[in-house]
Tab-separated table of C-alpha atoms and ligand atoms in Angstrom:
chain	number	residue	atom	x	y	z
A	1	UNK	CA	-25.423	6.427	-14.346
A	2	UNK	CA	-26.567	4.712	-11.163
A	3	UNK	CA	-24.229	5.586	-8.556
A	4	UNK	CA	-21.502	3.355	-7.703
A	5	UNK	CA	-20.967	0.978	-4.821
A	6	UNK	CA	-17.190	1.376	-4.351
A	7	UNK	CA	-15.317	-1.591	-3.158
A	8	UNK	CA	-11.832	-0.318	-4.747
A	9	UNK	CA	-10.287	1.554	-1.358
A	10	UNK	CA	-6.730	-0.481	-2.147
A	11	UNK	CA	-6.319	0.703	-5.478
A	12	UNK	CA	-7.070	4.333	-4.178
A	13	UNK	CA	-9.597	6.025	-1.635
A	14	UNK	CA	-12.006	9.033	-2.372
A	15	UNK	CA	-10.292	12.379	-1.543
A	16	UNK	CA	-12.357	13.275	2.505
A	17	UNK	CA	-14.231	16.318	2.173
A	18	UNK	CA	-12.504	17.949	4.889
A	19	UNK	CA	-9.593	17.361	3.101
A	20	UNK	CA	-10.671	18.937	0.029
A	21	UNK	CA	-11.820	21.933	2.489
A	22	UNK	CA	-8.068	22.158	3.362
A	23	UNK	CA	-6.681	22.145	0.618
A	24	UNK	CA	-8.984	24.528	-1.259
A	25	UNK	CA	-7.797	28.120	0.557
A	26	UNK	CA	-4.231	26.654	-0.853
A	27	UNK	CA	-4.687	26.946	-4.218
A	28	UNK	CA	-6.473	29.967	-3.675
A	29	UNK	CA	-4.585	31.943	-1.031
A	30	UNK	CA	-1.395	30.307	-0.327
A	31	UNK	CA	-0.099	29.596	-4.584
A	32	UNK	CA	3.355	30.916	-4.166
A	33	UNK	CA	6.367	28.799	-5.035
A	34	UNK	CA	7.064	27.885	-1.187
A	35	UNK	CA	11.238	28.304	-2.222
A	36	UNK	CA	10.201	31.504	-3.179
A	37	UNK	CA	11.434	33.028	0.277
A	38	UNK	CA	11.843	36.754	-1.128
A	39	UNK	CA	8.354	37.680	-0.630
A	40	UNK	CA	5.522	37.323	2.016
A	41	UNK	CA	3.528	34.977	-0.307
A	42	UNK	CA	6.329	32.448	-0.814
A	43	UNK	CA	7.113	32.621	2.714
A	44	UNK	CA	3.426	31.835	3.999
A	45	UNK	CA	3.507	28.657	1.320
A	46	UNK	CA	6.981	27.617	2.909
A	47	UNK	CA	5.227	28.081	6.623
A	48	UNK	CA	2.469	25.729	5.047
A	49	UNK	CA	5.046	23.146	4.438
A	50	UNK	CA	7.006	23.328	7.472
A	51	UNK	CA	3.252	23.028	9.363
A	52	UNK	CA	2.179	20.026	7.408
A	53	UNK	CA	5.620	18.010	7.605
A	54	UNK	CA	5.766	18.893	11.311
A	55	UNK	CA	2.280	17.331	11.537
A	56	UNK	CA	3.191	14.376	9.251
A	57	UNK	CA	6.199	13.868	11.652
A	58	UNK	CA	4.173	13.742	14.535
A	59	UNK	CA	1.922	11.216	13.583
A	60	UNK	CA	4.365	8.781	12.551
A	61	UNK	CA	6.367	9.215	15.231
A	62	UNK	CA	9.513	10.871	12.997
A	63	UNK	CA	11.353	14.030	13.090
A	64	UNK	CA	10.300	16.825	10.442
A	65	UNK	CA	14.109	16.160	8.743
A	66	UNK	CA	13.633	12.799	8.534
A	67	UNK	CA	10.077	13.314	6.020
A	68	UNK	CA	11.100	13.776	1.884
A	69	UNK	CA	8.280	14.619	-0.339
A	70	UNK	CA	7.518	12.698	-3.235
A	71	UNK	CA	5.071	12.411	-5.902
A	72	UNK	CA	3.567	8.999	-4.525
A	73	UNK	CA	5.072	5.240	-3.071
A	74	UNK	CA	6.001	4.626	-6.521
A	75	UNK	CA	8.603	7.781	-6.176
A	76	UNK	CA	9.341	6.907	-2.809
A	77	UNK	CA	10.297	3.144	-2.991
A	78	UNK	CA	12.109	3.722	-5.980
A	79	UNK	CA	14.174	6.740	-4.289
A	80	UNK	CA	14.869	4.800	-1.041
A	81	UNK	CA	15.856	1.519	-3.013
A	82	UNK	CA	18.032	3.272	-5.645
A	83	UNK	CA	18.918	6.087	-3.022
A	84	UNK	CA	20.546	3.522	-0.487
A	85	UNK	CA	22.047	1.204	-3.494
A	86	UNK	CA	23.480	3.490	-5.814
A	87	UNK	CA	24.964	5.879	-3.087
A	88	UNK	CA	29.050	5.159	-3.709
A	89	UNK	CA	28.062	1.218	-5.028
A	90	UNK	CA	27.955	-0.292	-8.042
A	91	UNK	CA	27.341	-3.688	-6.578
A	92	UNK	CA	26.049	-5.504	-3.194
A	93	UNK	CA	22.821	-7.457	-2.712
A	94	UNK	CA	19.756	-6.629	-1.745
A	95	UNK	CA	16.890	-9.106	0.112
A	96	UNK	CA	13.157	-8.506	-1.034
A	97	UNK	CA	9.903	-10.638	-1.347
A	98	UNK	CA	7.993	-12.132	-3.927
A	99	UNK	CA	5.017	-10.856	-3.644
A	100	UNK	CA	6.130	-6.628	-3.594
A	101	UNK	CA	4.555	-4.223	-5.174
A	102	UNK	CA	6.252	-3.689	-8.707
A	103	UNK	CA	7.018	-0.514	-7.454
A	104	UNK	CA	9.791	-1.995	-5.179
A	105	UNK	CA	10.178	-5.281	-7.718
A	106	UNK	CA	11.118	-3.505	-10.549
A	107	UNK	CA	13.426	-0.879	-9.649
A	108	UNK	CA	15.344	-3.589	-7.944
A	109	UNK	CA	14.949	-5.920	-10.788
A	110	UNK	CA	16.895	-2.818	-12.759
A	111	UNK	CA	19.790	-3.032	-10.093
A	112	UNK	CA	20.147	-6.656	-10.591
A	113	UNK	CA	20.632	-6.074	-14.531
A	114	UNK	CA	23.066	-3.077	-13.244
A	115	UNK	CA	25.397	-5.553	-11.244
A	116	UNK	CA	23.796	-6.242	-7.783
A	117	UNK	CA	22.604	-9.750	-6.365
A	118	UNK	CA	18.939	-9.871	-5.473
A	119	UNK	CA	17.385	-13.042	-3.481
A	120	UNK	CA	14.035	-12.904	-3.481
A	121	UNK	CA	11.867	-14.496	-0.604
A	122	UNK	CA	9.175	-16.936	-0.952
A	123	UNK	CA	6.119	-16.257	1.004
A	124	UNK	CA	3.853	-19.326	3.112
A	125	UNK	CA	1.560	-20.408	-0.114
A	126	UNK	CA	-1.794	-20.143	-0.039
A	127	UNK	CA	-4.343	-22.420	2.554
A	128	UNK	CA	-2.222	-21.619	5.435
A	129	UNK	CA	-3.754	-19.622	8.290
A	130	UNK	CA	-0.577	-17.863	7.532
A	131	UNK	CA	-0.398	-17.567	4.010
A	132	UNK	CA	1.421	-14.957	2.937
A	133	UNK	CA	4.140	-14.022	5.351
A	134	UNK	CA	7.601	-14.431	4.955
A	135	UNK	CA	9.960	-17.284	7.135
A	136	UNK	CA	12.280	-15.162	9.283
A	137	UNK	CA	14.730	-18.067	9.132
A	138	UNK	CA	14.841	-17.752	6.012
A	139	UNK	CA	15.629	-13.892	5.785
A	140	UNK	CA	18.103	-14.841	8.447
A	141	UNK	CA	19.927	-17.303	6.176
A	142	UNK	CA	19.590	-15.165	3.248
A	143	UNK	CA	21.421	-11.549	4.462
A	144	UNK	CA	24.931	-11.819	4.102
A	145	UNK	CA	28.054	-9.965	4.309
A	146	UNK	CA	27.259	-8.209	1.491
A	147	UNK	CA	23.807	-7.280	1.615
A	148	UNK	CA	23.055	-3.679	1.691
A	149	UNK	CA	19.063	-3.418	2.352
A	150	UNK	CA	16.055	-5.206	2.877
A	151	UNK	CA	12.688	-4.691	1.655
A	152	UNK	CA	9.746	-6.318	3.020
A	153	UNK	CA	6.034	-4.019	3.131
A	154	UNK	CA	4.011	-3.254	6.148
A	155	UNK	CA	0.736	-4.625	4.813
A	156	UNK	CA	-0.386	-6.049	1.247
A	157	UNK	CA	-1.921	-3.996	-1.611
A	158	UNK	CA	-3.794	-7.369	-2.821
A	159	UNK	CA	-3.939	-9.787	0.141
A	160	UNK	CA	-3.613	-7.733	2.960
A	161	UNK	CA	-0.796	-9.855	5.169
A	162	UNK	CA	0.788	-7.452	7.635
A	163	UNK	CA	4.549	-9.066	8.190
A	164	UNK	CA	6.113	-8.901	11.337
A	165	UNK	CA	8.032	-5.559	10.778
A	166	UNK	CA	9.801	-5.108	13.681
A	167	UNK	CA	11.214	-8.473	14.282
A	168	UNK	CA	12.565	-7.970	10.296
A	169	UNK	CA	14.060	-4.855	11.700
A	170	UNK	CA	15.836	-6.588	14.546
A	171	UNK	CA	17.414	-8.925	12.483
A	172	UNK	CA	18.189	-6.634	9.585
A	173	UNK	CA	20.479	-4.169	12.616
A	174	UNK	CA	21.384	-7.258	14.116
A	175	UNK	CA	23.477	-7.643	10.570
A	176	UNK	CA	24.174	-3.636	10.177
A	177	UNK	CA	21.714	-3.761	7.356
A	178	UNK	CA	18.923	-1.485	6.539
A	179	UNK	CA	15.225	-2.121	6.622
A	180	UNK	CA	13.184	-0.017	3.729
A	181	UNK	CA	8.969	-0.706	4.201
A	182	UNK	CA	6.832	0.007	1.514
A	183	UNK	CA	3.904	1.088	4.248
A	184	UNK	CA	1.560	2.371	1.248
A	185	UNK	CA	-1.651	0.133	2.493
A	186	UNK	CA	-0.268	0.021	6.352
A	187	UNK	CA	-0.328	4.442	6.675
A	188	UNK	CA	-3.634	5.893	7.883
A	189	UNK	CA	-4.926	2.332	8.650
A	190	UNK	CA	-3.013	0.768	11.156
A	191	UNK	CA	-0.457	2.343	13.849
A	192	UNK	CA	2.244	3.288	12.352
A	193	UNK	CA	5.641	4.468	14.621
A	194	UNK	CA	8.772	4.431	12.722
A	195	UNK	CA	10.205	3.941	15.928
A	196	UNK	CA	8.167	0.910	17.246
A	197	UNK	CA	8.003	-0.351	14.005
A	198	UNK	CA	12.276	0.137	14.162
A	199	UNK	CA	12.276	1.020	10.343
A	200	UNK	CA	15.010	3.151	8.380
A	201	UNK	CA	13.563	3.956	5.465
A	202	UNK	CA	9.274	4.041	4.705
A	203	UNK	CA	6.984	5.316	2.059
A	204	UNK	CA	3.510	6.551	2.079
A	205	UNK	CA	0.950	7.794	-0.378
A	206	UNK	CA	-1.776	10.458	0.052
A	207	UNK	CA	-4.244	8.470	-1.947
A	208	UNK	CA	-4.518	5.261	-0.165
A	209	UNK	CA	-5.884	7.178	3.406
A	210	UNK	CA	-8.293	9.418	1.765
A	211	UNK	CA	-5.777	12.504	0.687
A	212	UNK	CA	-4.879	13.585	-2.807
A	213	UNK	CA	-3.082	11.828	-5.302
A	214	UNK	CA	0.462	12.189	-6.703
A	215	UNK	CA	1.470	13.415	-3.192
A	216	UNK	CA	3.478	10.711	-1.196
A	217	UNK	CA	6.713	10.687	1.431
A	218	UNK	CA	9.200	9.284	2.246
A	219	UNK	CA	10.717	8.660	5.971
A	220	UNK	CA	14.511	8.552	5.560
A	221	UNK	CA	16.118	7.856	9.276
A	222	UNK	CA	18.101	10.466	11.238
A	223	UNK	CA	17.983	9.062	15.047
A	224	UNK	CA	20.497	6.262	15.713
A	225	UNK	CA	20.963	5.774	12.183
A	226	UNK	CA	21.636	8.415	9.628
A	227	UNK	CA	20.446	6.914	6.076
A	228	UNK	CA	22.257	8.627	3.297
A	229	UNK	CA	20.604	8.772	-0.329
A	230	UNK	CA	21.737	8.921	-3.590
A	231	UNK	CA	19.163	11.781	-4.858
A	232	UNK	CA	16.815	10.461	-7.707
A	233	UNK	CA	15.781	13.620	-9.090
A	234	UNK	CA	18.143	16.701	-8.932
A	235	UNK	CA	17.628	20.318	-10.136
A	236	UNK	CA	16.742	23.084	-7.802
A	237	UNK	CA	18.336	21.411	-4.574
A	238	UNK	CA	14.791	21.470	-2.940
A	239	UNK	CA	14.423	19.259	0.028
A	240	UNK	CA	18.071	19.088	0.986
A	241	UNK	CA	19.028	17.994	-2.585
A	242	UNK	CA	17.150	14.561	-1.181
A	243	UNK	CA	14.267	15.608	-3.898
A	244	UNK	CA	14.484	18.405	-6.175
A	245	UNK	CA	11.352	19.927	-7.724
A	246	UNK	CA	9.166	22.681	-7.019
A	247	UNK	CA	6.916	21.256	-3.750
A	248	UNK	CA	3.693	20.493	-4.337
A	249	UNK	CA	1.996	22.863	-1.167
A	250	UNK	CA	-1.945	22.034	-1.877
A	251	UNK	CA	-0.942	17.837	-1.967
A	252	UNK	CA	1.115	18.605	0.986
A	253	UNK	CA	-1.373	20.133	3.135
A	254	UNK	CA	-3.873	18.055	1.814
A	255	UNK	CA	-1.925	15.024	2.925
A	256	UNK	CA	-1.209	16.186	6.585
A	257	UNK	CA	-4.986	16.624	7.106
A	258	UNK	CA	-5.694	13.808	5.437
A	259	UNK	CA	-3.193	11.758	8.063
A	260	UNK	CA	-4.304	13.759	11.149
A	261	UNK	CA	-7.832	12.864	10.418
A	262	UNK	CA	-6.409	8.963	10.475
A	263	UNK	CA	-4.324	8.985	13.317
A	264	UNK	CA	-7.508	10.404	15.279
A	265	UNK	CA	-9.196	7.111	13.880
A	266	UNK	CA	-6.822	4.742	14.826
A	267	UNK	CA	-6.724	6.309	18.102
A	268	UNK	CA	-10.467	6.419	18.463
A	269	UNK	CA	-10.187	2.524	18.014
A	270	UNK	CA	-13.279	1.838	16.522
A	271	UNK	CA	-12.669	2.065	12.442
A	272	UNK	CA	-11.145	-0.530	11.861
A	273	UNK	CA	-13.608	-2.854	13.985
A	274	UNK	CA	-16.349	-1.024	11.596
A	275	UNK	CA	-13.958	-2.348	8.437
A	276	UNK	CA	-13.708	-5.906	9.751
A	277	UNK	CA	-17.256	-5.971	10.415
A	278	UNK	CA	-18.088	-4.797	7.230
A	279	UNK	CA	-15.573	-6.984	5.517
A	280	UNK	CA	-16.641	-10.121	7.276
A	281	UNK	CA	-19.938	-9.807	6.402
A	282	UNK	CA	-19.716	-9.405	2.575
A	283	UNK	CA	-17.759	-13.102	2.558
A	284	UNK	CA	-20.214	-14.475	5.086
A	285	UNK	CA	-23.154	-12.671	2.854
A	286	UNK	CA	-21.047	-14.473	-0.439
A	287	UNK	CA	-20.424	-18.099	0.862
A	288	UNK	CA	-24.021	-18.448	2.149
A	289	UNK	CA	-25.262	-18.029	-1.146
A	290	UNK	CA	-22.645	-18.443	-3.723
A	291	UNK	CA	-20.813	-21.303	-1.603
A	292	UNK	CA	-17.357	-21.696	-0.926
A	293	UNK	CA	-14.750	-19.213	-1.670
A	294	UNK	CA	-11.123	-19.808	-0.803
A	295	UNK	CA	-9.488	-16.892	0.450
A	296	UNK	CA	-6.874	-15.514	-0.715
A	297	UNK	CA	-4.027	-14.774	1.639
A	298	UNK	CA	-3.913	-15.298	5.422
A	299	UNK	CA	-6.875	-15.777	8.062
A	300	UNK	CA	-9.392	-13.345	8.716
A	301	UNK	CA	-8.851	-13.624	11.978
A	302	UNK	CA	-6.777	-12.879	14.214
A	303	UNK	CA	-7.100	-9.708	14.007
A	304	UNK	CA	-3.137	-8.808	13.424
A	305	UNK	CA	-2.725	-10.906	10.453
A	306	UNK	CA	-4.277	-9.102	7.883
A	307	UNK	CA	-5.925	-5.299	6.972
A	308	UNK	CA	-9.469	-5.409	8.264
A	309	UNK	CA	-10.607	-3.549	4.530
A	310	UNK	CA	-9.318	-6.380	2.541
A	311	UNK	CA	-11.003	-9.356	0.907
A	312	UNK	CA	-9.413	-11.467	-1.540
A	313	UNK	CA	-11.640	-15.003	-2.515
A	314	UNK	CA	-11.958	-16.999	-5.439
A	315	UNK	CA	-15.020	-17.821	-7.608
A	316	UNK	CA	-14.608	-21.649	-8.557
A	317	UNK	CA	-14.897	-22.270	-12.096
A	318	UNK	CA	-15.937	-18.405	-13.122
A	319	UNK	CA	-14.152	-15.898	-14.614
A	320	UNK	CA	-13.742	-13.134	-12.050
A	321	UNK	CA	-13.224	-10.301	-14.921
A	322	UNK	CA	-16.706	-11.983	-16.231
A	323	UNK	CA	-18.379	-11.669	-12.493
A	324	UNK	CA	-17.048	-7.545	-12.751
A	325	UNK	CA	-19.012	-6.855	-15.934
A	326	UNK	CA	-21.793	-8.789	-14.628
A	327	UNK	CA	-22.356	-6.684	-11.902
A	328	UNK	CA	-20.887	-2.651	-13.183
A	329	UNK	CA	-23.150	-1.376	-10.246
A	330	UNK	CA	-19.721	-2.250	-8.208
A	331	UNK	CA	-16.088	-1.195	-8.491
A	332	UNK	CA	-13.579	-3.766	-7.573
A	333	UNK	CA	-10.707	-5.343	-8.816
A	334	UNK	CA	-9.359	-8.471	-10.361
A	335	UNK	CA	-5.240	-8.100	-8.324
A	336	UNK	CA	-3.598	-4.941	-7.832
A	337	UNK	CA	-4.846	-1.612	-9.798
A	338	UNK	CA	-1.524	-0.886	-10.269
A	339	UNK	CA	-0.557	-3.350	-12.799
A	340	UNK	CA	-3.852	-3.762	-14.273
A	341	UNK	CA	-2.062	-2.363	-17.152
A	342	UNK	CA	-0.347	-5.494	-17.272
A	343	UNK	CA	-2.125	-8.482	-18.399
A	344	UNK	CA	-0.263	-11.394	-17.033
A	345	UNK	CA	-1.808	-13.090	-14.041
A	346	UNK	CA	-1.402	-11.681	-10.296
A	347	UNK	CA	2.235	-12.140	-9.644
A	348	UNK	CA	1.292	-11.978	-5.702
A	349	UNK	CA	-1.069	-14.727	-5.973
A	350	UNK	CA	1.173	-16.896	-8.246
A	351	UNK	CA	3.412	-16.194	-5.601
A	352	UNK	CA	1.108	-18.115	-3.304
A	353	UNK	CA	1.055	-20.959	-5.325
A	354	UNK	CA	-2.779	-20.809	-7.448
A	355	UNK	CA	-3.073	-21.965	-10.465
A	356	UNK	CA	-3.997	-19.481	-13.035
A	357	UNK	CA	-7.410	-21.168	-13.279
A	358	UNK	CA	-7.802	-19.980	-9.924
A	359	UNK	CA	-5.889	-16.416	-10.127
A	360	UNK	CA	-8.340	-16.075	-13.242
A	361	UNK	CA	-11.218	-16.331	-10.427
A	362	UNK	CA	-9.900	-14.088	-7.765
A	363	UNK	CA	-11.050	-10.798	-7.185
A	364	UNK	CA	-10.066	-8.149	-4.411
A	365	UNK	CA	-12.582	-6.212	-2.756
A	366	UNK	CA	-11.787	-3.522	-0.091
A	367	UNK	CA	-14.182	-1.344	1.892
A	368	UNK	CA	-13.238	2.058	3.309
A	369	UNK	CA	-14.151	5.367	5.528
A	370	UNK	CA	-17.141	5.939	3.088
A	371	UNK	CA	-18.997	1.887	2.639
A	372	UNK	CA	-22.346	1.239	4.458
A	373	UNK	CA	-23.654	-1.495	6.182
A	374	UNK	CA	-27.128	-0.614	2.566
A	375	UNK	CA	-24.123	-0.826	0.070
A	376	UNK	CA	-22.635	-4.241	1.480
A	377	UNK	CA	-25.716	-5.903	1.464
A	378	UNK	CA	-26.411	-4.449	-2.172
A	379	UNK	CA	-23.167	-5.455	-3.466
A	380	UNK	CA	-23.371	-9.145	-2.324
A	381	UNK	CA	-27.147	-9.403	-3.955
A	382	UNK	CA	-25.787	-7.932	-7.099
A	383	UNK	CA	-22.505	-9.922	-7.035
A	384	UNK	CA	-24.632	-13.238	-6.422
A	385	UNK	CA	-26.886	-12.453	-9.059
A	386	UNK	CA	-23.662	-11.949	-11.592
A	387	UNK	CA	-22.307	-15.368	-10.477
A	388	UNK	CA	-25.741	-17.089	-10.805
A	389	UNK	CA	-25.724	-15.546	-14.837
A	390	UNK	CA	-22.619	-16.978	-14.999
A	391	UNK	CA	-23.503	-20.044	-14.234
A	392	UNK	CA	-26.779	-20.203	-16.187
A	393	UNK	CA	-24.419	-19.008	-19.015
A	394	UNK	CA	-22.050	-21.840	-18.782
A	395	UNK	CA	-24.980	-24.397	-18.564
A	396	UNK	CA	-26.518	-22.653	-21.332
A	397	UNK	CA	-23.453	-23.469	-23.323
A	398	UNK	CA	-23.414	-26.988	-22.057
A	399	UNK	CA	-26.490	-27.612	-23.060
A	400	UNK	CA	-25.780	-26.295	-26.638
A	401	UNK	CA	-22.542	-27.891	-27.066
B	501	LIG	C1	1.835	-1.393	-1.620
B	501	LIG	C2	1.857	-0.330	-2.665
B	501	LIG	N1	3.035	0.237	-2.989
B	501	LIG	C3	3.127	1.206	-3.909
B	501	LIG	C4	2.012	1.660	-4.588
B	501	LIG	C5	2.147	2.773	-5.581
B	501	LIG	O1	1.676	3.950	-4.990
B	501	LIG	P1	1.457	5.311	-5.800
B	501	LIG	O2	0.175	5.126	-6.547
B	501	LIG	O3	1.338	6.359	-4.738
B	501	LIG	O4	2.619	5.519	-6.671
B	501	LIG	C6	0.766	1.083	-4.308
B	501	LIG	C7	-0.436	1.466	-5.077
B	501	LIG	O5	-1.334	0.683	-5.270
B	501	LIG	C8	0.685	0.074	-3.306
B	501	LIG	O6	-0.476	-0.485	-2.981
């Protein structure tokens, strides 16, 4: 098999090689069961934990209490939505956005059945420099007496819009209602403080910044706030009874080097420039030869308005699942990996207002840590030359019809 040009870093990233040099001695060395705290081996696992969560802590700006581990943002969202709702309610209403993950849709959608009142925000539709984000008038109109949390993302899975997260906080406190952020595609890319950011609740997943998968957190808030949870999964009382279930010590460790080796990134400053560049010049590379693609989502530029690793266009008039197999040199994706399971058109872009003609022609591509400058260039020739088949293959049909 000719080896793959991957332009699928949203859906999930490869593991870093100094990551996988981490976590190897783990497995090896370190296997106890870190609640095992009778014995030398469980207590050097346990020490491995309380390292990597101190680490994690640091670079989001959180205490070591405040981190929960999970098994991914999936786990977390769910345990931070249903934690906050289902501690001592049965009812009270909850604010979230259109265009979520299903991760943080459905669970909520399985509170509404349960009693509670969901309002679910529209987003600026799509052809808007702003497409995208949320109206914080609106969110202001929405919260009422009753509402109990918000949840609004850092930055998006398929479109890459980064909302204005702290001025969502603001209002949220102003109310005495808590903020949850599903910061899955935000974590290892862009700063992330929980305290800047003014956040009480946020999860992350190893997978999306180059660490393991089915290793994820959650940040539940101690300072100012304390945010009480309704544990999701009980047995051994592990984690404060926030999250039972024997700890997963490789994922761990691999996801605390996995974030350090971010934070030095973003600190370095010059990643995501590399991302942008790289991004910007696959669409420039497309339009000059393809012609014009709407984008997806908001403007490329300025730079705060959207993840610099995300591209999301459409194809006029061809089948973007047709353009994939037309060019299986490249991995990318038609919406969100996630819910590829699912065959009903992207609910994010629906959500922007495209018509399914043109959701059918949208596909997502995302660069990463690993792309070249050799394998953008290659993947715009073959992409071109998939479309331009395409083409001939509808005219071919014309012809014959
Ligand atoms: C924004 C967002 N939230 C949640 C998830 C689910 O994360 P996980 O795969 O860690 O369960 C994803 C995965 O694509 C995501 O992009």
């Amino acid at each position: 098999m000719p080896p793959i040009i991957y332009l699928d870093n949203q859906a999930t990233t490869r593991v870093d090689p100094r990551v996988v040099e981490a976590m190897l001695p783990v497995f090896d060395r370190s296997y106890a069961n870190a609640g095992s705290v009778t014995h030398e081996l469980g207590l050097a696992a346990s020490d491995l934990v309380e390292e990597s969560a101190e680490s994690i802590a640091t670079c989001l700006n959180a205490r070591r209490s405040e981190i929960v581990f999970t098994s991914g943002a999936t786990e977390s969202n769910n345990l931070a939505i249903r934690g906050v709702c289902l501690r001592k309610r049965t009812s009270g209403h909850i604010i979230t956005v259109e265009t979520e993950h299903k991760a943080v849709l459905d669970p909520i959608a399985k509170l509404e059945k349960q009693g509670f009142r969901v309002t679910r925000l529209k987003v600026v539709p799509n052809g808007s420099d702003d497409a995208g984000l949320i109206n914080l008038d609106e969110l202001k109109n929405a919260i009422a007496e009753d509402t109990i949390l918000v949840s609004v993302m850092v930055a998006h899975n398929e479109i890459g819009v980064i909302q204005p997260i702290r001025e969502i906080a603001d209002l949220c406190h102003e109310c005495g209602v808590l903020l949850h952020t599903d910061a899955t595609q935000a974590v290892g890319h862009l700063p992330v403080d929980v305290d800047e950011l003014g956040v009480d609740l946020m999860s992350f997943s190893a997978h999306k910044f180059y660490g393991p998968k089915g290793i994820g957190g959650l940040y539940v808030r101690r300072t100012d706030r304390r945010v009480r949870l309704a544990s999701q999964i009980d047995g051994g009382g592990q984690q404060e009874n926030r999250r039972s279930g024997t700890l997963n010590v490789p994922g761990i460790v691999g996801m605390a080097a996995a974030l350090n080796l971010c934070h030095a990134e973003i600190q370095e400053g010059t990643e995501d420039g590399r991302r942008r560049e790289l991004r910007d010049r696959m669409y420039a590379g497309l339009k000059s030869r393809v012609g014009d693609l709407p984008l997806n989502g908001p403007s490329l530029t300025p730079p705060g308005l959207r993840l610099a690793n995300n591209l999301n266009c459409q194809f006029p008039n061809i089948d973007g699942q047709s353009i994939m197999s037309g060019a299986s040199e490249i991995a990318i994706s038609s919406g969100s990996a996630c819910t590829s399971a699912d065959p009903e058109p992207s609910h994010v872009l629906a959500a922007l207002k495209l018509s399914d003609d043109e959701i059918q022609s949208s596909l997502r591509i995302s660069v990463g840590r690993f792309t070249t400058l050799d394998e953008i260039d290659s993947a715009v020739d073959l992409l071109v030359r998939s479309v331009e088949s395409m083409r001939q293959y509808g005219a071919d049909e014309c012809l014959d019809s």
